[in-house]
Short mmCIF file of C-alpha atoms and ligand atoms in Angstrom, two decimals:
data_model
loop_
_atom_site.label_atom_id
_atom_site.label_comp_id
_atom_site.label_asym_id
_atom_site.label_seq_id
_atom_site.Cartn_x
_atom_site.Cartn_y
_atom_site.Cartn_z
CA MET A 30 -3.89 -9.41 11.33
CA ARG A 31 -4.34 -6.42 13.62
CA VAL A 32 -2.94 -3.40 11.86
CA PHE A 33 -2.23 0.09 13.15
CA PHE A 34 -2.46 2.46 10.18
CA ILE A 35 -0.89 5.89 10.16
CA GLY A 36 -2.07 8.08 7.29
CA PHE A 37 0.60 10.73 6.67
CA GLY A 38 -0.35 13.69 4.42
CA GLN A 39 -3.44 14.05 2.30
CA ALA A 40 -3.32 10.84 0.23
CA GLY A 41 -2.31 8.73 3.23
CA GLY A 42 -5.04 10.28 5.35
CA LYS A 43 -7.78 9.63 2.80
CA ILE A 44 -6.72 6.01 2.32
CA VAL A 45 -6.49 5.25 6.05
CA ASP A 46 -9.91 6.87 6.49
CA MET A 47 -11.25 4.35 3.97
CA PHE A 48 -9.55 1.38 5.67
CA LEU A 49 -11.19 2.33 8.95
CA ALA A 50 -14.56 2.94 7.28
CA GLN A 51 -14.34 -0.55 5.76
CA ASP A 52 -13.56 -2.02 9.18
CA LYS A 53 -16.58 -0.29 10.71
CA LYS A 54 -18.85 -1.43 7.89
CA LEU A 55 -17.72 -5.02 8.41
CA GLY A 56 -18.18 -4.80 12.17
CA SER A 57 -14.52 -5.78 12.50
CA THR A 58 -11.85 -4.49 14.87
CA SER A 59 -8.76 -5.56 12.90
CA PHE A 60 -7.81 -2.03 11.89
CA ARG A 61 -7.18 1.09 13.88
CA GLY A 62 -5.27 4.23 13.09
CA ILE A 63 -4.63 7.93 13.15
CA VAL A 64 -4.01 10.56 10.47
CA ILE A 65 -1.32 13.24 10.52
CA ASN A 66 -1.00 16.37 8.42
CA THR A 67 0.56 19.83 8.32
CA ALA A 68 -2.53 21.23 6.56
CA ARG A 69 -5.61 21.85 8.69
CA THR A 70 -8.02 21.71 5.71
CA ASP A 71 -6.77 18.25 4.68
CA LEU A 72 -7.44 16.95 8.20
CA MET A 73 -10.94 18.40 8.01
CA GLY A 74 -11.53 16.56 4.74
CA VAL A 75 -11.23 13.15 6.42
CA LYS A 76 -14.71 11.67 6.99
CA TYR A 77 -14.64 8.74 9.40
CA ILE A 78 -11.67 9.20 11.73
CA PRO A 79 -12.67 10.83 15.02
CA MET A 80 -11.29 14.33 15.62
CA GLU A 81 -9.09 13.12 18.50
CA ASP A 82 -7.26 10.81 16.07
CA ARG A 83 -6.39 13.62 13.61
CA LEU A 84 -3.05 15.21 14.41
CA LEU A 85 -1.96 18.62 13.08
CA ILE A 86 1.82 19.06 13.16
CA GLY A 87 4.20 21.86 12.15
CA GLN A 88 2.00 24.68 13.41
CA THR A 89 4.91 26.89 14.41
CA MET A 90 6.62 26.40 11.05
CA VAL A 91 3.77 26.36 8.51
CA LYS A 92 0.78 27.53 10.61
CA GLY A 93 -1.60 24.81 9.46
CA HIS A 94 -1.14 25.60 5.75
CA GLY A 95 0.82 22.51 4.64
CA VAL A 96 4.43 22.30 3.45
CA GLY A 97 3.66 22.95 -0.23
CA THR A 98 5.29 19.87 -1.82
CA ASP A 99 8.56 20.52 0.06
CA ASN A 100 9.51 17.15 1.50
CA VAL A 101 12.61 18.46 3.27
CA THR A 102 10.32 20.63 5.41
CA GLY A 103 7.95 17.65 5.71
CA ALA A 104 10.79 15.55 7.15
CA LYS A 105 11.93 18.34 9.47
CA VAL A 106 8.45 18.88 10.91
CA ALA A 107 8.06 15.13 11.52
CA ALA A 108 11.47 14.90 13.22
CA ASP A 109 10.78 17.97 15.40
CA GLU A 110 7.42 16.63 16.54
CA ILE A 111 8.13 12.91 16.70
CA ASP A 112 7.29 12.74 20.43
CA THR A 113 3.84 14.24 19.83
CA ILE A 114 3.26 11.74 16.99
CA ILE A 115 4.33 8.73 19.06
CA ASN A 116 2.14 9.91 21.97
CA ALA A 117 -0.89 10.11 19.65
CA ILE A 118 -0.19 6.57 18.40
CA ASP A 119 0.26 5.22 21.94
CA LYS A 120 -2.94 6.91 23.07
CA ARG A 121 -4.89 5.01 20.39
CA GLY A 122 -3.52 1.69 21.78
CA THR A 123 -0.68 -0.42 20.43
CA HIS A 124 -0.40 -3.34 22.89
CA ASP A 125 -2.16 -5.90 20.66
CA VAL A 126 -1.16 -4.82 17.14
CA ASP A 127 0.67 -7.21 14.77
CA ALA A 128 2.11 -4.54 12.48
CA PHE A 129 2.22 -0.82 11.69
CA VAL A 130 1.46 0.43 8.20
CA VAL A 131 2.46 3.98 7.34
CA CYS A 132 0.49 5.12 4.34
CA ALA A 133 1.55 8.17 2.27
CA GLY A 134 1.65 9.73 -1.17
CA LEU A 135 5.40 9.94 -1.86
CA GLY A 136 5.21 12.77 -4.42
CA GLY A 137 4.09 15.57 -2.08
CA GLY A 138 5.73 17.16 0.96
CA THR A 139 4.15 16.13 4.28
CA GLY A 140 3.76 12.37 3.73
CA SER A 141 6.78 12.07 1.46
CA GLY A 142 9.13 13.66 4.00
CA GLY A 143 7.37 12.47 7.14
CA ALA A 144 6.83 8.76 6.37
CA PRO A 145 10.53 7.72 6.42
CA VAL A 146 11.13 9.67 9.66
CA LEU A 147 8.11 8.04 11.30
CA CYS A 148 9.09 4.53 10.13
CA ARG A 149 12.56 4.96 11.65
CA HIS A 150 11.12 5.95 15.04
CA LEU A 151 8.39 3.29 15.05
CA LYS A 152 11.06 0.65 14.43
CA ARG A 153 13.16 2.07 17.22
CA ILE A 154 10.28 1.99 19.70
CA TYR A 155 8.15 -1.07 18.83
CA ARG A 156 9.00 -4.71 18.22
CA GLU A 157 6.28 -5.18 15.60
CA PRO A 158 7.17 -4.78 11.93
CA VAL A 159 6.71 -1.40 10.29
CA TYR A 160 5.56 -1.34 6.67
CA ALA A 161 5.09 1.57 4.32
CA LEU A 162 2.29 1.69 1.79
CA GLY A 163 3.69 4.27 -0.63
CA ILE A 164 1.77 5.86 -3.51
CA ILE A 165 4.03 6.94 -6.34
CA PRO A 166 3.03 9.80 -8.65
CA ALA A 167 2.29 9.63 -12.36
CA PRO A 168 4.94 11.31 -14.57
CA GLU A 169 2.30 13.83 -15.75
CA GLU A 170 2.17 15.27 -12.22
CA GLY A 171 5.52 16.90 -12.90
CA ARG A 172 9.21 16.50 -12.18
CA LEU A 173 9.02 17.82 -8.63
CA TYR A 174 6.57 15.05 -7.63
CA SER A 175 8.75 12.38 -9.22
CA LEU A 176 11.89 13.75 -7.54
CA ASN A 177 10.16 13.86 -4.17
CA ALA A 178 9.02 10.26 -4.64
CA ALA A 179 12.51 9.08 -5.65
CA ARG A 180 14.05 10.72 -2.63
CA SER A 181 11.41 9.49 -0.22
CA LEU A 182 11.45 5.96 -1.59
CA SER A 183 15.22 5.58 -1.40
CA THR A 184 15.08 6.55 2.29
CA LEU A 185 11.96 4.51 3.02
CA VAL A 186 13.47 1.23 1.81
CA ASN A 187 16.10 1.62 4.52
CA GLU A 188 13.71 2.71 7.26
CA ALA A 189 10.65 0.46 6.78
CA ASP A 190 10.60 -3.34 7.01
CA ASN A 191 9.05 -3.40 3.54
CA VAL A 192 7.65 -0.80 1.15
CA ILE A 193 4.54 -1.91 -0.71
CA VAL A 194 4.05 0.38 -3.69
CA PHE A 195 0.96 1.54 -5.56
CA ASP A 196 1.67 3.34 -8.83
CA ASN A 197 -0.98 5.97 -9.65
CA SER A 198 0.02 6.07 -13.33
CA ALA A 199 -0.54 2.36 -13.82
CA TRP A 200 -4.08 2.65 -12.53
CA LYS A 201 -5.54 5.72 -14.15
CA ASN A 202 -7.40 5.18 -17.40
CA ASP A 203 -6.30 6.73 -20.70
CA GLY A 204 -7.50 10.30 -20.97
CA GLU A 205 -8.39 10.45 -17.26
CA SER A 206 -6.52 12.89 -15.00
CA VAL A 207 -4.85 11.41 -11.93
CA LYS A 208 -6.84 13.72 -9.65
CA SER A 209 -10.23 12.70 -11.01
CA ALA A 210 -9.24 9.05 -10.55
CA PHE A 211 -8.27 9.35 -6.86
CA ASP A 212 -11.49 7.98 -5.36
CA ARG A 213 -11.49 4.99 -7.68
CA LEU A 214 -7.77 4.32 -7.09
CA ASN A 215 -8.27 4.54 -3.34
CA GLU A 216 -11.03 1.95 -3.55
CA GLU A 217 -8.69 -0.36 -5.46
CA ILE A 218 -5.99 0.14 -2.81
CA VAL A 219 -8.29 -0.46 0.15
CA ARG A 220 -9.89 -3.52 -1.46
CA ARG A 221 -6.57 -5.30 -2.09
CA PHE A 222 -4.88 -4.44 1.15
CA GLY A 223 -8.10 -4.80 3.13
CA VAL A 224 -8.30 -8.47 2.08
CA LEU A 225 -4.58 -9.11 2.52
CA PHE A 226 -4.28 -7.57 5.97
CA ARG A 227 -7.48 -9.22 7.21
CA ALA A 228 -6.23 -12.73 6.46
CA GLY A 229 -6.54 -14.93 9.53
CA GLU A 230 -9.30 -12.79 10.99
CA VAL A 231 -11.93 -14.86 12.75
CA ASN A 232 -15.47 -14.24 11.53
CA LYS A 233 -18.68 -16.27 11.70
CA PHE A 234 -17.08 -18.93 9.47
CA GLY A 235 -14.27 -19.38 11.94
CA VAL A 236 -10.79 -19.51 10.46
CA GLY A 237 -9.98 -21.09 7.11
CA GLU A 238 -8.96 -24.66 6.42
CA MET A 239 -5.51 -23.41 5.47
CA VAL A 240 -5.32 -20.32 7.60
CA VAL A 241 -2.89 -17.53 6.72
CA ASP A 242 -1.96 -15.89 9.97
CA SER A 243 -0.10 -12.66 10.53
CA SER A 244 3.26 -14.45 10.88
CA GLU A 245 3.00 -15.66 7.27
CA ILE A 246 2.47 -12.15 5.97
CA ILE A 247 5.31 -10.93 8.18
CA ASN A 248 7.65 -13.72 6.99
CA THR A 249 6.79 -13.01 3.36
CA LEU A 250 7.67 -9.34 3.79
CA ARG A 251 10.75 -10.05 5.90
CA GLY A 252 13.31 -9.52 3.12
CA GLY A 253 12.54 -5.80 2.90
CA GLY A 254 12.83 -3.83 -0.32
CA ILE A 255 9.85 -3.11 -2.51
CA SER A 256 6.76 -5.29 -2.98
CA SER A 257 3.73 -5.37 -5.26
CA VAL A 258 0.28 -6.97 -5.04
CA GLY A 259 -1.96 -8.64 -7.63
CA TYR A 260 -5.70 -9.19 -7.27
CA ALA A 261 -8.46 -10.91 -9.22
CA ILE A 262 -12.08 -11.78 -8.50
CA SER A 263 -14.70 -14.03 -9.95
CA GLU A 264 -18.37 -14.41 -9.07
CA ALA A 265 -19.10 -17.16 -6.58
CA ILE A 266 -21.78 -19.74 -7.23
CA PRO A 267 -24.79 -18.48 -5.33
CA LYS A 268 -26.54 -20.72 -2.81
CA GLY A 269 -29.08 -22.80 -4.76
CA GLY A 270 -27.03 -22.51 -7.94
CA ARG A 271 -28.57 -19.34 -9.37
CA SER A 272 -26.67 -16.19 -10.06
CA SER A 273 -27.12 -13.45 -7.47
CA SER A 274 -28.17 -10.05 -8.75
CA LYS A 275 -27.08 -8.32 -5.55
CA SER A 276 -23.69 -6.64 -5.68
CA GLY A 277 -21.27 -8.42 -3.45
CA GLY A 278 -23.87 -10.73 -1.87
CA GLY A 279 -23.63 -10.21 1.88
CA LEU A 280 -21.97 -8.02 4.43
CA LEU A 281 -18.45 -8.91 3.38
CA GLY A 282 -19.33 -8.79 -0.31
CA GLY A 283 -18.12 -5.22 -0.58
CA LEU A 284 -14.78 -6.35 0.77
CA LEU A 285 -13.90 -8.49 -2.25
CA GLY A 286 -15.54 -6.54 -5.07
CA LYS A 287 -18.62 -4.97 -6.44
CA LYS A 288 -20.49 -6.15 -9.49
CA ASP A 289 -18.27 -5.51 -12.47
CA LYS A 290 -19.40 -6.48 -15.93
CA ARG A 291 -15.81 -6.80 -17.11
CA GLN A 292 -15.10 -9.68 -14.75
CA GLU A 293 -15.22 -13.12 -16.25
CA PRO A 294 -18.72 -14.67 -16.10
CA HIS A 295 -19.05 -17.31 -13.43
CA ILE A 296 -19.16 -20.92 -14.43
CA ASP A 297 -21.47 -23.27 -12.53
CA ILE A 298 -19.00 -25.64 -10.98
CA THR A 299 -19.33 -27.81 -7.95
CA SER A 300 -16.73 -30.59 -8.04
CA SER A 301 -13.46 -30.24 -6.17
CA GLU A 302 -11.64 -30.51 -9.49
CA ASP A 303 -13.58 -27.55 -10.86
CA LYS A 304 -13.12 -25.51 -7.68
CA SER A 305 -9.42 -26.13 -7.82
CA ALA A 306 -9.25 -25.09 -11.51
CA LYS A 307 -11.18 -21.91 -10.72
CA ILE A 308 -8.73 -21.00 -7.94
CA ILE A 309 -5.68 -21.65 -10.12
CA GLY A 310 -7.20 -19.50 -12.87
CA LEU A 311 -7.85 -16.68 -10.40
CA VAL A 312 -4.33 -16.78 -8.96
CA ARG A 313 -2.83 -16.69 -12.48
CA ARG A 314 -5.01 -13.69 -13.36
CA ALA A 315 -3.97 -11.94 -10.14
CA MET A 316 -0.26 -12.40 -10.77
CA LEU A 317 -0.25 -11.84 -14.53
CA GLY A 318 -2.77 -8.97 -14.48
CA ARG A 319 -2.33 -5.40 -13.32
CA LEU A 320 -0.21 -5.25 -10.16
CA THR A 321 -0.23 -2.35 -7.68
CA LEU A 322 3.29 -1.69 -8.99
CA PRO A 323 3.88 -3.09 -12.49
CA CYS A 324 7.05 -5.15 -12.24
CA ASP A 325 8.82 -8.23 -13.47
CA TYR A 326 7.09 -10.77 -11.20
CA SER A 327 9.77 -13.35 -11.96
CA THR A 328 12.23 -11.33 -9.83
CA ALA A 329 10.15 -11.66 -6.62
CA GLU A 330 12.05 -13.33 -3.78
CA ARG A 331 9.00 -14.53 -1.84
CA ALA A 332 5.25 -14.63 -2.38
CA LEU A 333 2.00 -15.15 -0.53
CA VAL A 334 -1.15 -16.50 -2.16
CA LEU A 335 -4.44 -15.81 -0.43
CA VAL A 336 -7.81 -17.06 -1.64
CA ALA A 337 -10.87 -15.44 -0.05
CA GLY A 338 -14.49 -16.32 -0.61
CA PRO A 339 -17.44 -18.35 0.66
CA PRO A 340 -16.30 -21.62 2.33
CA THR A 341 -18.08 -23.69 -0.34
CA GLU A 342 -15.71 -22.28 -2.98
CA LEU A 343 -12.45 -22.72 -1.10
CA ASP A 344 -10.36 -25.72 -1.96
CA ARG A 345 -7.11 -26.89 -0.39
CA LYS A 346 -5.87 -28.59 -3.56
CA GLY A 347 -6.51 -25.42 -5.57
CA VAL A 348 -4.46 -23.33 -3.15
CA GLU A 349 -1.63 -25.90 -3.10
CA LYS A 350 -1.48 -26.08 -6.89
CA SER A 351 -1.57 -22.28 -7.16
CA LYS A 352 1.32 -22.02 -4.72
CA SER A 353 3.36 -24.45 -6.83
CA TRP A 354 2.57 -22.47 -9.97
CA VAL A 355 3.69 -19.21 -8.32
CA GLU A 356 6.83 -20.93 -7.03
CA GLU A 357 7.74 -22.06 -10.56
CA ASN A 358 7.38 -18.50 -11.80
CA ILE A 359 9.28 -16.38 -9.27
CA ALA A 360 12.97 -16.18 -8.42
CA GLY A 361 12.66 -17.40 -4.82
CA VAL A 362 11.29 -20.66 -3.45
CA GLU A 363 9.40 -19.34 -0.43
CA VAL A 364 5.72 -19.26 -1.34
CA ARG A 365 3.16 -19.22 1.44
CA GLY A 366 -0.55 -19.45 1.03
CA GLY A 367 -3.95 -20.20 2.43
CA ASP A 368 -7.58 -19.27 2.48
CA TYR A 369 -9.83 -16.77 4.16
CA PRO A 370 -13.51 -17.70 4.33
CA VAL A 371 -15.91 -14.77 4.02
CA ASP A 372 -19.59 -14.23 3.27
CA SER A 373 -19.35 -12.85 -0.25
CA GLY A 374 -20.77 -13.22 -3.72
CA TYR A 375 -17.18 -13.34 -4.97
CA VAL A 376 -14.05 -15.41 -4.76
CA ALA A 377 -10.86 -13.35 -4.73
CA ALA A 378 -7.18 -14.16 -5.09
CA VAL A 379 -4.49 -11.89 -3.69
CA VAL A 380 -0.86 -12.49 -4.64
CA LEU A 381 1.75 -10.60 -2.64
CA LEU A 382 5.04 -10.47 -4.58
CA ALA A 383 7.69 -9.55 -2.05
CA THR A 384 11.10 -8.00 -2.56
CA ILE A 385 10.94 -7.55 -6.30
CA GLY A 386 14.13 -6.89 -8.27
CA ASN A 387 12.87 -5.01 -11.31
CA ALA A 388 10.11 -2.43 -11.74
CA PRO A 389 10.48 0.00 -14.68
CA ARG A 390 8.80 2.96 -12.94
CA ILE A 391 11.07 2.66 -9.90
CA ARG A 392 14.11 2.53 -12.17
CA GLU A 393 12.84 5.64 -13.99
CA LEU A 394 12.41 7.49 -10.68
CA MET A 395 15.89 6.56 -9.51
CA GLU A 396 17.45 7.67 -12.81
CA LEU A 397 15.62 10.98 -12.59
CA ALA A 398 16.95 11.50 -9.06
CA LYS A 399 20.50 10.69 -10.21
CA GLU A 400 20.25 13.20 -13.08
CA ALA A 401 18.90 15.86 -10.72
CA LYS A 402 21.82 15.28 -8.34
CA GLU A 403 24.33 15.56 -11.19
CA GLU A 404 22.64 18.78 -12.35
CA VAL A 405 23.04 20.27 -8.87
CA VAL A 406 26.75 19.37 -8.82
CA ARG A 407 27.25 20.85 -12.33
CA SER A 408 25.45 24.09 -11.47
CA ARG A 409 27.52 24.42 -8.25
CA GLU A 410 30.70 23.95 -10.30
CA ARG A 411 29.51 26.53 -12.86
CA ALA A 412 28.76 29.04 -10.08
CA THR A 413 32.21 28.46 -8.53
CA SER A 414 34.10 28.87 -11.81
CA SER A 415 32.17 32.04 -12.69
CA MET A 416 33.18 33.49 -9.33
CA PHE A 417 36.84 32.79 -10.18
CA GLU A 418 36.38 34.47 -13.57
CA ASP A 419 35.07 37.52 -11.73
CA GLY A 420 38.19 37.49 -9.55
CA ILE A 421 36.34 36.31 -6.43
CA ASP A 422 37.85 33.51 -4.39
CA PRO A 423 34.81 31.61 -3.02
CA LEU A 424 36.81 30.37 -0.03
CA PHE A 425 37.33 33.86 1.23
CA GLU A 426 34.09 35.57 0.28
N1 GTP B 23 -3.95 7.30 -5.02
C1 GTP B 23 -4.04 8.54 -4.54
N2 GTP B 23 -3.03 9.40 -4.68
C2 GTP B 23 -3.16 10.65 -4.17
C3 GTP B 23 -4.34 11.07 -3.51
N3 GTP B 23 -4.15 12.37 -3.12
C4 GTP B 23 -2.92 12.72 -3.53
N4 GTP B 23 -2.32 11.69 -4.16
C5 GTP B 23 -0.95 11.63 -4.70
O1 GTP B 23 -0.06 11.88 -3.62
C6 GTP B 23 0.95 12.82 -4.02
C7 GTP B 23 0.85 14.10 -3.21
O2 GTP B 23 0.69 13.75 -1.92
P1 GTP B 23 -0.32 14.48 -0.94
O3 GTP B 23 -0.74 13.41 -0.02
O4 GTP B 23 -1.37 15.26 -1.63
O5 GTP B 23 0.69 15.49 -0.29
P2 GTP B 23 0.97 15.74 1.23
O6 GTP B 23 1.71 14.61 1.81
O7 GTP B 23 -0.32 16.13 1.90
O8 GTP B 23 1.98 16.96 1.17
P3 GTP B 23 1.74 18.52 0.94
O9 GTP B 23 0.35 18.69 0.38
O10 GTP B 23 2.81 18.91 -0.01
O11 GTP B 23 1.90 19.12 2.29
C8 GTP B 23 0.71 13.12 -5.45
O12 GTP B 23 1.57 12.31 -6.21
C9 GTP B 23 -0.72 12.73 -5.71
O13 GTP B 23 -0.92 12.22 -6.98
C10 GTP B 23 -5.39 10.14 -3.36
O14 GTP B 23 -6.44 10.39 -2.79
N5 GTP B 23 -5.18 8.90 -3.89
#
């Protein structure tokens, strides 16, 4: 799938920078993108994106200093400068893209406010689908971040064709601060979505036996709402049957995973039966393990199962059986799937759970936003009644 990424704000910018770095490392041209920010220093912090693809907005309003977690200003700046943003996207080339992905941390100001505005305009201008990859804050980051995320998310679900969520709090380790975990979390994000969005890409192995092309990803995400992604890897059987000591094993190895002692040890299997069992096991681990957004997977309306790895490990029966298993376990009946052959020391399963109906953290954010709204109404009423007590008629003052 050819994806045009737009990194909005600091988190979005760093993640898109990594997507493009991965593309360069793989010698692929599936991904392109630009980054946008109101803070000059954040744009300078990006490592791989060329200077001409870094766009500073809001200079008259905030003078390159950022919007300071104020997402109303973030939205205003994006709306005021939408023509400049669209021009920068057009300049980078959009004629052959399959989808746009707007990537942003929803708890701050620039990306949180700007992403919904940008999605609305991209949808107005282009025929290709527009997805948001939204990072939601951990509760420990404070109420303001959660309120910003709730507000941004409720607008985004109406503006984007689908919002795929990554929950920072679900991914940081106990005792670790969210900030110190950023680099690791970003790697997790780029690994999952890098594999998913590359499905169907032609490499030296050609396309898979059961190719997943961009239309299958698009059809899976078609219902809108919020989606989550599961991922699991297992070591592949090295050529000649011995275990490889190299991390990843090959150019694309880094795409699927790096050597991780916590992963299940590989089992030397060669028969189709064994390959199929390995794939089913991986898909189960992907769906039942940690998702980008922890949610009740049984409420998903559609799903996509993608198995990536060396061609010798891919197995049609395994993918078919995994699809049936996913279908039995989600609310909807539309489950798509296929394989993606790559040169790697790993086999990976990605499960995209689309349009989910229940995620506790999203519910928590929405309740917080409702309470905050009620508080505002109550404090307005209190202010009005105190003015009456003072003998002031607010209508005439
Ligand atoms: N996963 C991840 N989350 C991040 C990263 N950087 C910031 N965040 C989260 O994103 C939210 C803040 O968004 P930022 O991107 O820093 O803010 P911004 O859009 O630049 O907006 P302002 O700084 O307010 O102008 C917070 O909830 C952070 O936890 C990152 O590198 N990775």
